[in-house]
């Protein structure tokens, strides 16, 4: 097990060279300053973590435009579009400031912290969506696609976040790294632990859907009547699925805690070694060392500013979702494609830049890590939050989305099996993602699609048979 040298708590997160002590350069993560300096803060913020991330800063003028538009009447689609675009630079700031904060921590702990900051936007989005979800009044029946019912969009966003990381982000990382090097090799422990946890998470996420699909046929609809199998009513089935989802969420969060403990303690040395190997392979190691960095105070200020702006913009975004759906954008496309793209944009840019620089293990970590956190923590969190708020958020996904998740994990697992990547594998993963996006555009909204709903069976009978059935039911009621 490798030692942590003499870096201690200041071990670098991302690839660096040897420590410099010449008065001009400092260990990565160390700014050589303290406190808050406005000019220094803006200069570091503008340069950001990489060229792609710096170019995102040109979108900052959209942020005040999006905020001002919210006070004007009408213009619902424009409000959604501007808020959608404005989330990108604010999310980029949160990701960058989280990265600067993580650089001051031990290597593995730093990556976990950085991944967590990348998922904060997702947690905020899910929380805003479940808070805005409207529960129907007692006795009122409402289909999945009705106005105010945001649970189908939350469910699509959960799986969409996982698919975006596994297919789009990982594919672009493989593609970008493959353009610079014929092939890139990564450590088996990163891929094995990642794909293993994803399979466990997929199992947990899909159990409620499988349970519902296996028992939904117990409810049969007859013209003018609803015949239920003994006491196993539709309401009881939905209640059981909700309770299974809540219990499963607790189990998945326990699995996430075990995953964190595994990385932070028992195999800390192995992960340190993996990251250390990437440090020596980083093409921009010296340039990263020479960059100005946030002080701890500046990093915390940037995190606070970005959190406030992201929260406000996401609230504005969610408020206009119903107008976007009414304009013709399907629920599944909105949740599975559009929302994950914007909330993961900054994190994806960082991962792609790392792959381009040859830091493939850290890039892979940034693709698999957020997917694992979404499946094992963020999704269970929103279920438990809905439980706390009295809103029936469950894990009863559409069968269509279930199939997409399972197939995607199998495809990614197959590409990771040999411990080596190239640009062709990356391009194929992106192609798979594009195919999914096309299918989602044509997939009907949940009020039309009934793959995970109670199916209606039309039964034809004569008038005499219907009268006999009514008499039989009346006799049973009297008894």
Short mmCIF file of C-alpha atoms in Angstrom, two decimals:
data_model
loop_
_atom_site.label_atom_id
_atom_site.label_comp_id
_atom_site.label_asym_id
_atom_site.label_seq_id
_atom_site.Cartn_x
_atom_site.Cartn_y
_atom_site.Cartn_z
CA UNK A 1 0.00 0.00 0.00
CA UNK A 2 1.59 3.26 -1.01
CA UNK A 3 2.11 5.95 1.54
CA UNK A 4 0.75 9.45 1.27
CA UNK A 5 4.26 10.92 1.18
CA UNK A 6 4.46 14.15 3.14
CA UNK A 7 1.41 15.81 1.63
CA UNK A 8 -0.92 14.92 4.50
CA UNK A 9 -4.27 16.59 4.30
CA UNK A 10 -3.10 18.71 1.40
CA UNK A 11 -2.57 15.80 -1.01
CA UNK A 12 -3.64 16.86 -4.48
CA UNK A 13 -6.84 15.61 -6.07
CA UNK A 14 -5.98 16.02 -9.72
CA UNK A 15 -2.71 15.30 -11.52
CA UNK A 16 0.21 17.42 -10.43
CA UNK A 17 3.93 17.47 -10.60
CA UNK A 18 6.29 17.47 -7.66
CA UNK A 19 5.80 20.17 -5.09
CA UNK A 20 7.40 23.53 -5.79
CA UNK A 21 8.63 25.79 -3.07
CA UNK A 22 10.32 28.55 -4.99
CA UNK A 23 7.99 31.26 -3.74
CA UNK A 24 6.04 31.44 -7.00
CA UNK A 25 4.52 27.98 -7.35
CA UNK A 26 2.66 25.99 -4.72
CA UNK A 27 1.24 22.52 -4.31
CA UNK A 28 -1.88 22.03 -6.36
CA UNK A 29 -4.80 23.26 -4.28
CA UNK A 30 -2.66 25.77 -2.39
CA UNK A 31 -3.09 29.39 -3.49
CA UNK A 32 -0.30 30.88 -1.38
CA UNK A 33 -2.86 33.42 -0.16
CA UNK A 34 -5.57 33.65 2.47
CA UNK A 35 -8.83 35.55 2.81
CA UNK A 36 -10.89 37.01 -0.04
CA UNK A 37 -9.41 39.13 -2.86
CA UNK A 38 -12.02 40.29 -5.45
CA UNK A 39 -9.58 40.73 -8.36
CA UNK A 40 -7.86 37.44 -7.65
CA UNK A 41 -11.27 35.75 -7.24
CA UNK A 42 -12.56 36.97 -10.62
CA UNK A 43 -9.29 36.11 -12.40
CA UNK A 44 -9.33 32.52 -11.11
CA UNK A 45 -13.05 32.22 -11.83
CA UNK A 46 -12.61 33.39 -15.42
CA UNK A 47 -9.72 31.03 -16.18
CA UNK A 48 -11.65 28.13 -14.64
CA UNK A 49 -10.40 24.54 -14.73
CA UNK A 50 -9.93 24.02 -18.47
CA UNK A 51 -10.49 25.75 -21.82
CA UNK A 52 -13.96 24.28 -22.33
CA UNK A 53 -14.97 25.28 -18.83
CA UNK A 54 -13.61 28.79 -19.42
CA UNK A 55 -15.66 29.14 -22.61
CA UNK A 56 -18.80 28.36 -20.58
CA UNK A 57 -18.20 31.62 -18.71
CA UNK A 58 -19.30 33.50 -21.84
CA UNK A 59 -22.84 32.37 -20.94
CA UNK A 60 -22.88 34.41 -17.71
CA UNK A 61 -24.79 37.35 -19.30
CA UNK A 62 -27.73 34.95 -19.76
CA UNK A 63 -28.06 34.62 -15.97
CA UNK A 64 -29.35 38.17 -15.27
CA UNK A 65 -31.52 37.98 -18.40
CA UNK A 66 -33.13 34.78 -17.11
CA UNK A 67 -33.74 36.33 -13.70
CA UNK A 68 -35.26 39.53 -15.12
CA UNK A 69 -37.57 37.62 -17.47
CA UNK A 70 -39.18 35.86 -14.51
CA UNK A 71 -40.78 39.14 -13.46
CA UNK A 72 -42.40 39.74 -16.85
CA UNK A 73 -45.84 38.36 -17.82
CA UNK A 74 -46.10 35.56 -20.37
CA UNK A 75 -43.02 34.47 -22.36
CA UNK A 76 -43.13 31.07 -20.67
CA UNK A 77 -40.99 29.24 -23.21
CA UNK A 78 -38.41 32.03 -23.25
CA UNK A 79 -38.27 31.92 -19.47
CA UNK A 80 -37.63 28.18 -19.60
CA UNK A 81 -34.97 28.45 -22.32
CA UNK A 82 -33.04 31.28 -20.63
CA UNK A 83 -33.20 29.57 -17.22
CA UNK A 84 -32.07 26.32 -18.87
CA UNK A 85 -29.04 28.01 -20.46
CA UNK A 86 -28.27 30.04 -17.33
CA UNK A 87 -27.98 26.88 -15.24
CA UNK A 88 -24.88 25.87 -17.26
CA UNK A 89 -22.48 28.66 -16.13
CA UNK A 90 -23.78 28.60 -12.55
CA UNK A 91 -23.39 24.82 -12.44
CA UNK A 92 -19.92 25.28 -13.91
CA UNK A 93 -19.08 27.68 -11.08
CA UNK A 94 -20.35 25.18 -8.49
CA UNK A 95 -18.34 22.39 -10.08
CA UNK A 96 -15.18 24.49 -10.33
CA UNK A 97 -15.43 25.88 -6.80
CA UNK A 98 -16.11 22.36 -5.51
CA UNK A 99 -13.05 21.20 -7.43
CA UNK A 100 -10.93 23.97 -5.89
CA UNK A 101 -12.21 23.01 -2.44
CA UNK A 102 -11.54 19.32 -3.12
CA UNK A 103 -7.96 20.03 -4.27
CA UNK A 104 -7.14 21.00 -0.68
CA UNK A 105 -8.22 17.56 0.58
CA UNK A 106 -6.61 14.10 0.43
CA UNK A 107 -6.76 12.54 -3.03
CA UNK A 108 -9.59 10.02 -2.67
CA UNK A 109 -11.56 12.19 -0.26
CA UNK A 110 -11.11 15.05 -2.71
CA UNK A 111 -12.63 13.11 -5.59
CA UNK A 112 -15.57 12.04 -3.41
CA UNK A 113 -16.14 15.65 -2.39
CA UNK A 114 -15.87 16.85 -5.98
CA UNK A 115 -18.34 14.19 -7.17
CA UNK A 116 -20.71 15.15 -4.36
CA UNK A 117 -20.64 18.81 -5.39
CA UNK A 118 -21.38 17.71 -8.93
CA UNK A 119 -24.49 15.91 -7.66
CA UNK A 120 -25.73 18.81 -5.53
CA UNK A 121 -27.43 20.32 -8.58
CA UNK A 122 -29.24 17.05 -9.19
CA UNK A 123 -30.38 16.83 -5.57
CA UNK A 124 -31.67 20.41 -5.75
CA UNK A 125 -33.49 19.66 -9.01
CA UNK A 126 -35.14 16.52 -7.62
CA UNK A 127 -36.11 18.37 -4.43
CA UNK A 128 -37.69 21.25 -6.36
CA UNK A 129 -39.59 18.81 -8.60
CA UNK A 130 -41.00 16.76 -5.70
CA UNK A 131 -41.90 19.94 -3.80
CA UNK A 132 -43.86 21.23 -6.80
CA UNK A 133 -45.59 17.89 -7.40
CA UNK A 134 -49.31 18.16 -6.66
CA UNK A 135 -51.03 15.30 -4.87
CA UNK A 136 -54.64 14.76 -6.08
CA UNK A 137 -57.44 15.35 -3.60
CA UNK A 138 -58.95 12.43 -1.73
CA UNK A 139 -60.99 10.32 -4.12
CA UNK A 140 -59.71 12.14 -7.20
CA UNK A 141 -58.15 9.95 -9.86
CA UNK A 142 -55.44 11.40 -12.02
CA UNK A 143 -53.31 9.89 -14.75
CA UNK A 144 -49.55 10.02 -14.85
CA UNK A 145 -49.47 12.67 -17.50
CA UNK A 146 -51.88 15.16 -15.90
CA UNK A 147 -50.83 18.70 -15.04
CA UNK A 148 -49.15 18.96 -11.66
CA UNK A 149 -47.97 15.34 -11.63
CA UNK A 150 -44.19 15.60 -11.86
CA UNK A 151 -43.32 12.12 -10.59
CA UNK A 152 -42.94 10.67 -14.14
CA UNK A 153 -40.48 13.47 -14.96
CA UNK A 154 -38.53 12.83 -11.74
CA UNK A 155 -38.35 9.12 -12.52
CA UNK A 156 -37.18 9.84 -16.06
CA UNK A 157 -34.59 12.34 -14.75
CA UNK A 158 -33.19 9.74 -12.33
CA UNK A 159 -32.56 7.21 -15.06
CA UNK A 160 -31.62 9.93 -17.54
CA UNK A 161 -28.85 11.13 -15.23
CA UNK A 162 -27.40 7.63 -15.05
CA UNK A 163 -27.65 7.11 -18.81
CA UNK A 164 -26.10 10.51 -19.59
CA UNK A 165 -23.05 9.70 -17.47
CA UNK A 166 -22.68 6.11 -18.66
CA UNK A 167 -23.23 6.69 -22.37
CA UNK A 168 -22.70 10.34 -23.35
CA UNK A 169 -20.04 11.45 -20.85
CA UNK A 170 -18.11 8.17 -20.85
CA UNK A 171 -18.40 7.97 -24.64
CA UNK A 172 -17.03 11.48 -25.10
CA UNK A 173 -14.20 10.72 -22.64
CA UNK A 174 -13.21 7.60 -24.58
CA UNK A 175 -13.52 9.51 -27.86
CA UNK A 176 -11.49 12.54 -26.72
CA UNK A 177 -8.79 10.40 -25.12
CA UNK A 178 -8.67 8.15 -28.17
CA UNK A 179 -8.04 11.07 -30.49
CA UNK A 180 -4.86 11.91 -28.60
CA UNK A 181 -3.71 8.37 -27.86
CA UNK A 182 -4.42 5.18 -29.80
CA UNK A 183 -5.75 3.56 -26.64
CA UNK A 184 -5.94 4.36 -22.94
CA UNK A 185 -5.66 1.78 -20.17
CA UNK A 186 -7.45 2.20 -16.87
CA UNK A 187 -7.14 0.35 -13.57
CA UNK A 188 -9.50 -2.63 -13.16
CA UNK A 189 -10.56 -1.61 -9.64
CA UNK A 190 -12.21 1.57 -10.92
CA UNK A 191 -14.29 -0.22 -13.55
CA UNK A 192 -15.00 -3.36 -11.52
CA UNK A 193 -16.24 -1.54 -8.43
CA UNK A 194 -18.19 0.91 -10.59
CA UNK A 195 -19.99 -1.61 -12.79
CA UNK A 196 -20.63 -3.94 -9.84
CA UNK A 197 -22.29 -1.19 -7.84
CA UNK A 198 -24.31 -0.09 -10.87
CA UNK A 199 -25.70 -3.61 -11.26
CA UNK A 200 -26.66 -3.69 -7.58
CA UNK A 201 -28.24 -0.25 -7.90
CA UNK A 202 -30.13 -1.27 -11.04
CA UNK A 203 -31.43 -4.35 -9.21
CA UNK A 204 -32.70 -2.20 -6.34
CA UNK A 205 -34.22 0.44 -8.60
CA UNK A 206 -36.03 -2.10 -10.77
CA UNK A 207 -37.55 -4.35 -8.08
CA UNK A 208 -40.61 -2.07 -7.49
CA UNK A 209 -41.27 -1.96 -11.25
CA UNK A 210 -40.98 -5.74 -11.54
CA UNK A 211 -43.29 -6.22 -8.55
CA UNK A 212 -45.92 -3.92 -10.04
CA UNK A 213 -45.70 -5.44 -13.51
CA UNK A 214 -46.08 -8.98 -12.13
CA UNK A 215 -49.27 -8.17 -10.20
CA UNK A 216 -50.99 -5.47 -12.26
CA UNK A 217 -53.03 -8.08 -14.17
CA UNK A 218 -54.96 -8.86 -10.98
CA UNK A 219 -57.11 -5.80 -11.69
CA UNK A 220 -59.60 -6.40 -14.53
CA UNK A 221 -61.97 -3.74 -15.85
CA UNK A 222 -65.45 -4.69 -17.03
CA UNK A 223 -67.71 -2.16 -18.82
CA UNK A 224 -69.63 -0.35 -16.11
CA UNK A 225 -67.98 -2.35 -13.31
CA UNK A 226 -64.57 -2.85 -11.73
CA UNK A 227 -63.93 -6.36 -10.50
CA UNK A 228 -61.04 -6.74 -8.08
CA UNK A 229 -59.40 -9.93 -6.92
CA UNK A 230 -60.60 -10.35 -3.33
CA UNK A 231 -58.98 -7.65 -1.16
CA UNK A 232 -56.01 -7.10 -3.49
CA UNK A 233 -57.20 -3.80 -4.88
CA UNK A 234 -55.43 -1.36 -7.15
CA UNK A 235 -54.92 0.96 -4.21
CA UNK A 236 -53.33 -1.81 -2.15
CA UNK A 237 -50.98 -2.70 -5.03
CA UNK A 238 -49.87 0.91 -5.39
CA UNK A 239 -49.45 1.22 -1.63
CA UNK A 240 -47.31 -1.92 -1.53
CA UNK A 241 -45.12 -0.59 -4.35
CA UNK A 242 -44.69 2.69 -2.47
CA UNK A 243 -43.65 0.90 0.72
CA UNK A 244 -41.27 -1.37 -1.22
CA UNK A 245 -39.74 1.74 -2.84
CA UNK A 246 -39.26 3.40 0.54
CA UNK A 247 -37.66 0.32 2.10
CA UNK A 248 -35.49 -0.20 -0.99
CA UNK A 249 -34.35 3.43 -0.80
CA UNK A 250 -33.11 2.92 2.75
CA UNK A 251 -31.23 -0.22 1.66
CA UNK A 252 -29.64 1.60 -1.30
CA UNK A 253 -28.47 4.45 0.94
CA UNK A 254 -26.84 1.87 3.23
CA UNK A 255 -25.09 0.46 0.14
CA UNK A 256 -23.88 3.98 -0.73
CA UNK A 257 -22.47 4.42 2.79
CA UNK A 258 -20.62 1.10 2.43
CA UNK A 259 -19.26 2.27 -0.94
CA UNK A 260 -17.93 5.49 0.62
CA UNK A 261 -16.39 3.57 3.49
CA UNK A 262 -14.78 1.10 1.07
CA UNK A 263 -13.10 3.91 -0.84
CA UNK A 264 -12.14 6.04 2.13
CA UNK A 265 -10.66 3.35 4.37
CA UNK A 266 -10.16 -0.30 3.43
CA UNK A 267 -8.88 0.34 -0.11
CA UNK A 268 -7.72 3.92 0.30
CA UNK A 269 -4.18 2.96 -0.63
CA UNK A 270 -5.26 1.25 -3.85
CA UNK A 271 -7.23 4.25 -5.02
CA UNK A 272 -4.33 6.51 -4.05
CA UNK A 273 -2.05 4.44 -6.23
CA UNK A 274 -4.44 4.58 -9.17
CA UNK A 275 -4.69 8.37 -8.96
CA UNK A 276 -0.93 8.65 -8.48
CA UNK A 277 -0.41 6.81 -11.78
CA UNK A 278 -2.65 9.31 -13.52
CA UNK A 279 -0.73 12.20 -11.99
CA UNK A 280 2.41 11.14 -13.83
CA UNK A 281 0.48 10.72 -17.09
CA UNK A 282 -1.20 14.13 -17.06
CA UNK A 283 -0.22 16.13 -20.13
CA UNK A 284 -1.02 19.46 -18.42
CA UNK A 285 0.60 18.74 -15.07
CA UNK A 286 2.98 21.72 -15.11
CA UNK A 287 0.32 24.10 -16.45
CA UNK A 288 -2.07 23.06 -13.67
CA UNK A 289 0.63 23.74 -11.12
CA UNK A 290 1.16 27.28 -12.39
CA UNK A 291 -2.51 28.27 -12.39
CA UNK A 292 -3.74 30.68 -9.76
CA UNK A 293 -6.08 29.03 -7.28
CA UNK A 294 -8.89 30.00 -4.95
CA UNK A 295 -8.12 30.45 -1.30
CA UNK A 296 -10.29 28.40 1.04
CA UNK A 297 -12.40 31.49 1.75
CA UNK A 298 -12.83 32.24 -1.95
CA UNK A 299 -13.80 28.63 -2.65
CA UNK A 300 -16.46 28.74 0.05
CA UNK A 301 -17.80 32.09 -1.22
CA UNK A 302 -17.99 30.73 -4.78
CA UNK A 303 -19.81 27.62 -3.54
CA UNK A 304 -22.35 29.76 -1.65
CA UNK A 305 -22.98 32.09 -4.63
CA UNK A 306 -23.37 29.22 -7.08
CA UNK A 307 -25.71 27.29 -4.78
CA UNK A 308 -28.04 30.29 -4.42
CA UNK A 309 -28.09 31.03 -8.16
CA UNK A 310 -28.54 27.37 -9.16
CA UNK A 311 -31.43 26.93 -6.74
CA UNK A 312 -33.23 30.04 -7.99
CA UNK A 313 -32.75 29.09 -11.64
CA UNK A 314 -33.90 25.51 -11.11
CA UNK A 315 -37.05 26.75 -9.38
CA UNK A 316 -37.72 29.01 -12.37
CA UNK A 317 -37.02 26.07 -14.68
CA UNK A 318 -39.43 23.71 -12.94
CA UNK A 319 -42.16 26.37 -12.85
CA UNK A 320 -42.23 26.40 -16.67
CA UNK A 321 -42.06 22.65 -17.30
CA UNK A 322 -45.81 22.32 -17.91
CA UNK A 323 -45.62 24.94 -20.70
CA UNK A 324 -42.75 23.06 -22.34
CA UNK A 325 -44.74 19.81 -22.27
CA UNK A 326 -47.80 21.60 -23.66
CA UNK A 327 -45.64 22.94 -26.51
CA UNK A 328 -45.00 19.37 -27.68
CA UNK A 329 -41.86 18.21 -25.84
CA UNK A 330 -42.58 14.70 -24.45
CA UNK A 331 -42.27 14.08 -20.72
CA UNK A 332 -39.79 11.27 -21.25
CA UNK A 333 -37.53 13.37 -23.50
CA UNK A 334 -37.63 16.25 -21.03
CA UNK A 335 -36.75 14.08 -18.05
CA UNK A 336 -34.46 11.54 -19.68
CA UNK A 337 -32.49 13.88 -21.97
CA UNK A 338 -32.94 17.64 -21.44
CA UNK A 339 -32.76 17.94 -17.65
CA UNK A 340 -29.74 15.60 -17.14
CA UNK A 341 -27.83 17.37 -19.93
CA UNK A 342 -28.00 20.78 -18.28
CA UNK A 343 -27.38 19.68 -14.70
CA UNK A 344 -24.39 17.53 -15.69
CA UNK A 345 -22.84 19.87 -18.28
CA UNK A 346 -20.04 21.27 -16.10
CA UNK A 347 -19.08 17.89 -14.67
CA UNK A 348 -18.95 16.39 -18.16
CA UNK A 349 -16.60 19.12 -19.40
CA UNK A 350 -14.21 18.38 -16.54
CA UNK A 351 -14.25 14.62 -17.21
CA UNK A 352 -13.69 15.08 -20.96
CA UNK A 353 -10.77 17.45 -20.32
CA UNK A 354 -9.21 14.88 -17.97
CA UNK A 355 -9.54 12.14 -20.60
CA UNK A 356 -7.95 14.45 -23.20
CA UNK A 357 -5.02 15.02 -20.85
CA UNK A 358 -4.55 11.27 -20.34
CA UNK A 359 -6.01 11.18 -16.83
CA UNK A 360 -8.36 8.36 -17.78
CA UNK A 361 -8.82 6.82 -14.31
CA UNK A 362 -10.01 10.11 -12.82
CA UNK A 363 -12.18 10.73 -15.89
CA UNK A 364 -13.71 7.27 -15.51
CA UNK A 365 -14.28 8.01 -11.85
CA UNK A 366 -16.16 11.17 -12.81
CA UNK A 367 -18.42 9.16 -15.13
CA UNK A 368 -19.15 6.18 -12.90
CA UNK A 369 -19.08 8.03 -9.57
CA UNK A 370 -22.04 10.36 -10.29
CA UNK A 371 -24.02 7.45 -11.76
CA UNK A 372 -23.47 5.44 -8.60
CA UNK A 373 -24.39 8.41 -6.41
CA UNK A 374 -27.58 9.03 -8.40
CA UNK A 375 -28.65 5.40 -8.12
CA UNK A 376 -27.59 4.77 -4.51
CA UNK A 377 -28.21 8.17 -2.92
CA UNK A 378 -29.98 10.83 -5.00
CA UNK A 379 -32.87 8.63 -6.17
CA UNK A 380 -33.47 7.12 -2.70
CA UNK A 381 -33.18 10.61 -1.22
CA UNK A 382 -36.04 11.98 -3.32
CA UNK A 383 -38.19 8.95 -2.42
CA UNK A 384 -37.60 9.55 1.29
CA UNK A 385 -38.11 13.30 0.84
CA UNK A 386 -41.45 12.59 -0.85
CA UNK A 387 -42.32 10.30 2.08
CA UNK A 388 -41.50 13.13 4.50
CA UNK A 389 -43.59 15.63 2.49
CA UNK A 390 -46.50 13.22 2.17
CA UNK A 391 -46.07 12.82 -1.60
CA UNK A 392 -46.14 9.28 -3.09
CA UNK A 393 -42.79 9.23 -4.88
CA UNK A 394 -41.93 5.63 -5.78
CA UNK A 395 -39.50 3.72 -8.00
CA UNK A 396 -42.13 2.27 -10.32
CA UNK A 397 -40.42 3.18 -13.60
CA UNK A 398 -41.79 2.73 -17.09
CA UNK A 399 -40.74 -0.65 -18.49
CA UNK A 400 -39.29 1.21 -21.49
CA UNK A 401 -36.87 3.08 -19.21
CA UNK A 402 -36.07 -0.07 -17.24
CA UNK A 403 -34.96 -1.83 -20.44
CA UNK A 404 -32.83 1.19 -21.43
CA UNK A 405 -31.02 1.19 -18.08
CA UNK A 406 -30.27 -2.54 -18.05
CA UNK A 407 -29.05 -2.59 -21.66
CA UNK A 408 -26.89 0.50 -21.11
CA UNK A 409 -25.18 -1.02 -18.06
CA UNK A 410 -24.52 -4.21 -20.01
CA UNK A 411 -23.05 -2.29 -22.96
CA UNK A 412 -20.81 -0.15 -20.74
CA UNK A 413 -19.74 -3.17 -18.69
CA UNK A 414 -18.71 -4.96 -21.87
CA UNK A 415 -16.58 -2.01 -23.01
CA UNK A 416 -14.91 -1.73 -19.58
CA UNK A 417 -14.15 -5.42 -19.32
CA UNK A 418 -10.81 -5.32 -21.14
CA UNK A 419 -9.52 -2.33 -19.14
CA UNK A 420 -8.76 -0.38 -22.31
CA UNK A 421 -10.58 2.27 -24.34
CA UNK A 422 -10.31 3.85 -27.78
CA UNK A 423 -12.14 6.47 -29.82
CA UNK A 424 -14.32 3.90 -31.61
CA UNK A 425 -15.78 2.59 -28.35
CA UNK A 426 -16.48 6.18 -27.32
CA UNK A 427 -18.21 6.96 -30.60
CA UNK A 428 -20.37 3.82 -30.28
CA UNK A 429 -21.48 4.81 -26.77
CA UNK A 430 -22.50 8.25 -28.05
CA UNK A 431 -24.40 6.61 -30.93
CA UNK A 432 -26.32 4.46 -28.43
CA UNK A 433 -27.20 7.63 -26.48
CA UNK A 434 -28.43 9.36 -29.64
CA UNK A 435 -30.62 6.35 -30.46
CA UNK A 436 -32.14 6.51 -26.97
CA UNK A 437 -32.78 10.25 -27.37
CA UNK A 438 -34.60 9.63 -30.67
CA UNK A 439 -36.75 6.89 -29.12
CA UNK A 440 -37.58 9.14 -26.13
CA UNK A 441 -38.80 11.89 -28.46
CA UNK A 442 -41.40 9.56 -29.95
CA UNK A 443 -42.31 7.79 -26.71
CA UNK A 444 -45.83 8.86 -25.62
CA UNK A 445 -46.44 10.65 -22.35
CA UNK A 446 -47.28 8.45 -19.34
CA UNK A 447 -51.03 9.14 -19.61
CA UNK A 448 -50.89 7.32 -22.97
CA UNK A 449 -48.18 4.76 -22.26
CA UNK A 450 -49.40 2.10 -19.81
CA UNK A 451 -46.43 -0.24 -19.65
CA UNK A 452 -46.23 0.17 -15.87
CA UNK A 453 -49.87 1.00 -15.26
CA UNK A 454 -52.88 -1.15 -14.63
CA UNK A 455 -53.94 -2.52 -17.97
CA UNK A 456 -57.53 -2.25 -19.12
CA UNK A 457 -59.10 -5.42 -20.46
CA UNK A 458 -62.27 -4.91 -22.48
CA UNK A 459 -64.69 -7.74 -21.82
CA UNK A 460 -67.75 -8.16 -24.02
CA UNK A 461 -70.90 -9.78 -22.50
CA UNK A 462 -74.58 -9.97 -23.21
CA UNK A 463 -77.18 -7.90 -21.38
CA UNK A 464 -78.48 -11.01 -19.59
CA UNK A 465 -74.98 -11.97 -18.40
CA UNK A 466 -74.39 -8.44 -17.11
CA UNK A 467 -77.66 -8.55 -15.13
CA UNK A 468 -76.73 -11.94 -13.63
CA UNK A 469 -73.36 -10.57 -12.63
CA UNK A 470 -74.96 -7.57 -10.91
CA UNK A 471 -77.37 -9.86 -9.04
CA UNK A 472 -74.47 -12.03 -7.90
CA UNK A 473 -72.52 -9.02 -6.64
CA UNK A 474 -75.60 -7.67 -4.85
CA UNK A 475 -76.14 -11.04 -3.15
CA UNK A 476 -72.51 -11.07 -1.99
CA UNK A 477 -72.83 -7.54 -0.65
CA UNK A 478 -75.93 -8.53 1.39
CA UNK A 479 -74.14 -11.53 2.86
#
